[in-house]
Amino acid sequence: ELKVEQNPLFLSMQEGKNYTIYCNYSTTSDRLYWYRQDPGKSLESLFVLLSNGAVKQEGRLMASLDTKARLSTLHITAAVHDLSATYFCAVALISSGSARQLTFGSGTQLTVLP
Amino acid sequence: DAGITQSPRHKVTETGTPVTLRCHQTENHRYMYWYRQDPGHGLRLIHYSYGVKDTDKGEVSDGYSVSRSKTEDFLLTLESATSSQTSVYFCAIREQGNTEAFFGQGTRLTVV
């Protein structure tokens, strides 16, 4: 059974500071996703990481993947209030009909304080 | 935005009643998924479909059934709703050969 663990679950940080969210998973996978969710809203895709050593950056967010360690990180640089949201990682496994089931972590609720 | 519409968006129902949630897509994507979201659990897969009339169970399928008679529609049915099925339900779609999965706006279901 695939387990996906995120930490921390809650994160308060000052504007302008850097921090990292970690995502560990228990089974080999070739795809890892990061999503953002604002309160009461749907999930917004941030990154899809497809290979060992993959690194993607968008604005103040950078995601990386180490498939050997089964670890992905989401690094936040110089946080701003607009980044306050819940961030989820999700790991894909192939299943029936080549569908890919996503198993999600519990999420990291990020609050950026002025 | 990906063309995904969930209906209803909000529903309150009584324990023991049947409930059907609908996910409609205009993208002609092959794969469709139903997830539920509960505090502390992230999203958990209920059922998914890999084609018309082709479905399979996910992690938390007990108490739920699905049907897909057309490419564009994926229905989730709670045969006899229970309070433990109070949740936010999300539909997702993905195109064959594509890595991206897109989520609908969600349906908030309350079973009283």
Short mmCIF file of C-alpha atoms in Angstrom, two decimals:
data_model
loop_
_atom_site.label_atom_id
_atom_site.label_comp_id
_atom_site.label_asym_id
_atom_site.label_seq_id
_atom_site.Cartn_x
_atom_site.Cartn_y
_atom_site.Cartn_z
CA GLU A 1 0.00 0.00 0.00
CA LEU A 2 1.37 3.36 -1.02
CA LYS A 3 1.79 5.87 1.78
CA VAL A 4 2.51 9.54 1.19
CA GLU A 5 3.64 11.66 4.11
CA GLN A 6 3.97 15.41 4.09
CA ASN A 7 5.59 17.56 6.69
CA PRO A 8 5.03 19.88 8.24
CA LEU A 9 1.23 19.76 8.30
CA PHE A 10 1.01 23.37 9.45
CA LEU A 11 3.48 26.10 8.66
CA SER A 12 3.44 29.75 9.67
CA MET A 13 6.18 31.84 8.22
CA GLN A 14 7.12 35.48 8.00
CA GLU A 15 7.03 37.30 4.72
CA GLY A 16 10.42 37.30 3.08
CA LYS A 17 11.58 34.04 4.67
CA ASN A 18 12.44 30.76 2.99
CA TYR A 19 11.09 27.35 3.87
CA THR A 20 10.75 23.81 2.53
CA ILE A 21 7.86 21.36 2.54
CA TYR A 22 8.76 17.68 2.37
CA CYS A 23 6.92 14.82 0.75
CA ASN A 24 8.02 11.23 1.39
CA TYR A 25 6.42 8.23 -0.29
CA SER A 26 6.75 4.50 0.24
CA THR A 27 6.60 2.91 -3.23
CA THR A 28 8.50 3.48 -6.44
CA SER A 29 6.68 5.86 -8.76
CA ASP A 30 7.56 7.77 -11.90
CA ARG A 31 5.34 10.78 -11.32
CA LEU A 32 4.89 13.20 -8.50
CA TYR A 33 2.49 16.13 -8.44
CA TRP A 34 2.23 19.29 -6.39
CA TYR A 35 -1.12 21.05 -6.04
CA ARG A 36 -2.29 24.21 -4.35
CA GLN A 37 -5.71 24.62 -2.78
CA ASP A 38 -7.24 27.84 -1.50
CA PRO A 39 -10.03 27.60 1.10
CA GLY A 40 -13.27 26.39 -0.42
CA LYS A 41 -11.71 26.04 -3.84
CA SER A 42 -10.57 23.29 -6.16
CA LEU A 43 -7.02 22.04 -6.63
CA GLU A 44 -4.67 23.95 -8.88
CA SER A 45 -1.82 22.05 -10.50
CA LEU A 46 1.60 23.54 -9.70
CA PHE A 47 4.17 21.00 -10.87
CA VAL A 48 4.48 17.54 -12.36
CA LEU A 49 7.85 15.87 -11.77
CA LEU A 50 8.63 12.95 -14.02
CA SER A 51 12.19 11.81 -13.39
CA ASN A 52 14.90 11.52 -10.80
CA GLY A 53 16.60 14.84 -10.27
CA ALA A 54 13.76 16.80 -11.89
CA VAL A 55 13.55 20.39 -10.76
CA LYS A 56 10.84 22.84 -11.73
CA GLN A 57 10.40 26.46 -10.73
CA GLU A 58 7.54 28.89 -10.98
CA GLY A 59 7.92 32.25 -9.34
CA ARG A 60 8.81 31.78 -5.66
CA LEU A 61 8.14 28.05 -5.71
CA MET A 62 10.61 25.35 -6.69
CA ALA A 63 9.93 21.62 -6.63
CA SER A 64 12.41 18.79 -6.86
CA LEU A 65 12.28 15.01 -6.98
CA ASP A 66 14.69 12.34 -5.72
CA THR A 67 13.19 8.99 -6.74
CA LYS A 68 15.94 7.00 -5.04
CA ALA A 69 15.18 8.59 -1.69
CA ARG A 70 11.44 8.67 -2.54
CA LEU A 71 11.42 12.31 -1.57
CA SER A 72 10.11 15.48 -3.13
CA THR A 73 10.53 18.98 -1.79
CA LEU A 74 8.65 22.21 -2.40
CA HIS A 75 10.86 25.17 -1.59
CA ILE A 76 9.41 28.60 -0.95
CA THR A 77 11.68 31.58 -1.50
CA ALA A 78 10.99 34.98 0.04
CA ALA A 79 7.41 34.14 0.95
CA VAL A 80 4.59 36.60 0.29
CA HIS A 81 1.06 36.65 1.68
CA ASP A 82 -0.43 35.44 -1.62
CA LEU A 83 1.28 32.09 -1.12
CA SER A 84 -0.94 31.32 1.87
CA ALA A 85 -2.83 28.14 0.92
CA THR A 86 -2.78 24.39 1.46
CA TYR A 87 -0.22 22.49 -0.60
CA PHE A 88 -0.58 18.83 -1.48
CA CYS A 89 1.83 16.39 -2.99
CA ALA A 90 0.46 13.35 -4.80
CA VAL A 91 2.14 10.23 -6.15
CA ALA A 92 0.88 8.39 -9.22
CA LEU A 93 0.73 4.62 -9.64
CA ILE A 94 -0.36 2.81 -12.78
CA SER A 95 -3.61 0.88 -12.44
CA SER A 96 -6.37 -0.60 -14.60
CA GLY A 97 -6.48 0.57 -18.20
CA SER A 98 -3.23 2.51 -17.66
CA ALA A 99 -5.11 4.94 -15.49
CA ARG A 100 -2.92 6.57 -12.90
CA GLN A 101 -4.26 6.65 -9.38
CA LEU A 102 -3.08 9.61 -7.36
CA THR A 103 -2.37 9.05 -3.68
CA PHE A 104 -2.27 12.34 -1.81
CA GLY A 105 -0.41 13.49 1.23
CA SER A 106 -2.41 15.10 4.03
CA GLY A 107 -1.47 18.58 2.91
CA THR A 108 0.57 21.44 4.37
CA GLN A 109 -1.42 24.46 5.45
CA LEU A 110 0.83 27.45 4.86
CA THR A 111 0.16 30.83 6.42
CA VAL A 112 2.44 33.71 5.49
CA LEU A 113 2.42 36.43 8.12
CA PRO A 114 3.21 40.10 7.46
CA ASP B 1 -9.97 26.10 -17.19
CA ALA B 2 -10.54 22.46 -18.04
CA GLY B 3 -14.18 21.85 -18.94
CA ILE B 4 -15.35 20.00 -15.86
CA THR B 5 -18.70 20.61 -14.22
CA GLN B 6 -19.81 18.97 -11.03
CA SER B 7 -23.44 18.95 -9.94
CA PRO B 8 -24.88 19.67 -7.55
CA ARG B 9 -22.32 21.95 -5.88
CA HIS B 10 -23.97 21.62 -2.49
CA LYS B 11 -26.39 19.03 -1.14
CA VAL B 12 -27.87 18.17 2.22
CA THR B 13 -29.53 14.79 2.48
CA GLU B 14 -30.86 12.48 5.13
CA THR B 15 -29.28 9.26 6.32
CA GLY B 16 -30.47 6.28 4.31
CA THR B 17 -31.42 8.17 1.16
CA PRO B 18 -29.76 7.55 -2.21
CA VAL B 19 -27.64 10.32 -3.66
CA THR B 20 -26.08 10.73 -7.10
CA LEU B 21 -23.34 13.19 -7.93
CA ARG B 22 -22.53 14.02 -11.51
CA CYS B 23 -19.28 14.90 -13.19
CA HIS B 24 -19.54 16.23 -16.72
CA GLN B 25 -16.57 16.98 -18.97
CA THR B 26 -16.34 18.65 -22.34
CA GLU B 27 -12.70 17.66 -22.98
CA ASN B 28 -13.27 14.10 -24.26
CA HIS B 29 -10.62 12.83 -21.82
CA ARG B 30 -10.37 9.09 -21.32
CA TYR B 31 -9.79 8.95 -17.56
CA MET B 32 -12.15 10.22 -14.88
CA TYR B 33 -11.82 9.97 -11.11
CA TRP B 34 -13.86 10.56 -7.99
CA TYR B 35 -12.09 11.66 -4.80
CA ARG B 36 -13.32 12.67 -1.40
CA GLN B 37 -11.61 15.23 0.78
CA ASP B 38 -11.77 15.15 4.54
CA PRO B 39 -9.76 17.15 7.08
CA GLY B 40 -6.46 15.45 7.89
CA HIS B 41 -6.73 12.95 5.03
CA GLY B 42 -5.96 14.93 1.92
CA LEU B 43 -7.86 13.49 -1.02
CA ARG B 44 -8.68 9.80 -1.25
CA LEU B 45 -9.68 7.95 -4.40
CA ILE B 46 -13.15 6.41 -4.42
CA HIS B 47 -13.52 5.04 -7.97
CA TYR B 48 -12.09 5.76 -11.37
CA SER B 49 -12.91 5.09 -15.00
CA TYR B 50 -10.62 4.31 -17.91
CA GLY B 51 -13.29 4.30 -20.57
CA VAL B 52 -17.02 3.96 -21.20
CA LYS B 53 -18.32 1.20 -18.94
CA ASP B 54 -14.78 0.58 -17.63
CA THR B 55 -14.44 1.39 -13.94
CA ASP B 56 -12.46 0.21 -10.97
CA LYS B 57 -12.32 0.70 -7.23
CA GLY B 58 -10.08 3.05 -5.36
CA GLU B 59 -8.92 3.22 -1.78
CA VAL B 60 -12.29 4.08 -0.17
CA SER B 61 -14.93 2.51 -2.43
CA ASP B 62 -17.17 0.88 0.18
CA GLY B 63 -20.67 2.39 0.10
CA TYR B 64 -20.17 3.95 -3.34
CA SER B 65 -20.91 2.86 -6.89
CA VAL B 66 -20.16 4.55 -10.20
CA SER B 67 -21.30 4.45 -13.78
CA ARG B 68 -19.96 5.80 -17.03
CA SER B 69 -22.31 5.26 -19.95
CA LYS B 70 -20.91 8.16 -21.98
CA THR B 71 -17.41 9.56 -22.28
CA GLU B 72 -18.47 12.90 -20.86
CA ASP B 73 -20.35 11.77 -17.76
CA PHE B 74 -19.15 9.95 -14.64
CA LEU B 75 -21.75 9.41 -11.94
CA LEU B 76 -21.07 8.65 -8.29
CA THR B 77 -23.92 7.06 -6.32
CA LEU B 78 -24.30 6.63 -2.62
CA GLU B 79 -26.94 3.90 -2.41
CA SER B 80 -27.83 4.67 1.20
CA ALA B 81 -26.08 7.74 2.54
CA THR B 82 -24.46 7.65 5.97
CA SER B 83 -23.08 10.45 8.12
CA SER B 84 -19.54 9.17 7.47
CA GLN B 85 -20.03 10.10 3.83
CA THR B 86 -20.33 13.78 4.69
CA SER B 87 -17.43 15.20 2.72
CA VAL B 88 -16.32 17.30 -0.21
CA TYR B 89 -16.26 15.28 -3.41
CA PHE B 90 -13.97 16.15 -6.31
CA CYS B 91 -14.03 14.83 -9.82
CA ALA B 92 -10.84 14.81 -11.90
CA ILE B 93 -10.08 14.10 -15.53
CA ARG B 94 -6.93 13.21 -17.45
CA GLU B 95 -6.23 12.73 -21.11
CA GLN B 96 -4.55 9.56 -22.28
CA GLY B 97 -0.84 10.16 -22.74
CA ASN B 98 -0.98 13.38 -20.76
CA THR B 99 0.48 13.82 -17.31
CA GLU B 100 -1.85 16.57 -16.10
CA ALA B 101 -4.94 15.81 -14.03
CA PHE B 102 -7.56 18.55 -13.73
CA PHE B 103 -10.04 18.85 -10.91
CA GLY B 104 -13.62 20.05 -10.82
CA GLN B 105 -14.92 22.63 -8.36
CA GLY B 106 -16.15 20.07 -5.86
CA THR B 107 -19.48 19.05 -4.34
CA ARG B 108 -20.08 19.59 -0.65
CA LEU B 109 -22.32 16.80 0.63
CA THR B 110 -23.80 16.81 4.11
CA VAL B 111 -25.62 13.74 5.41
CA VAL B 112 -27.79 14.48 8.45
#
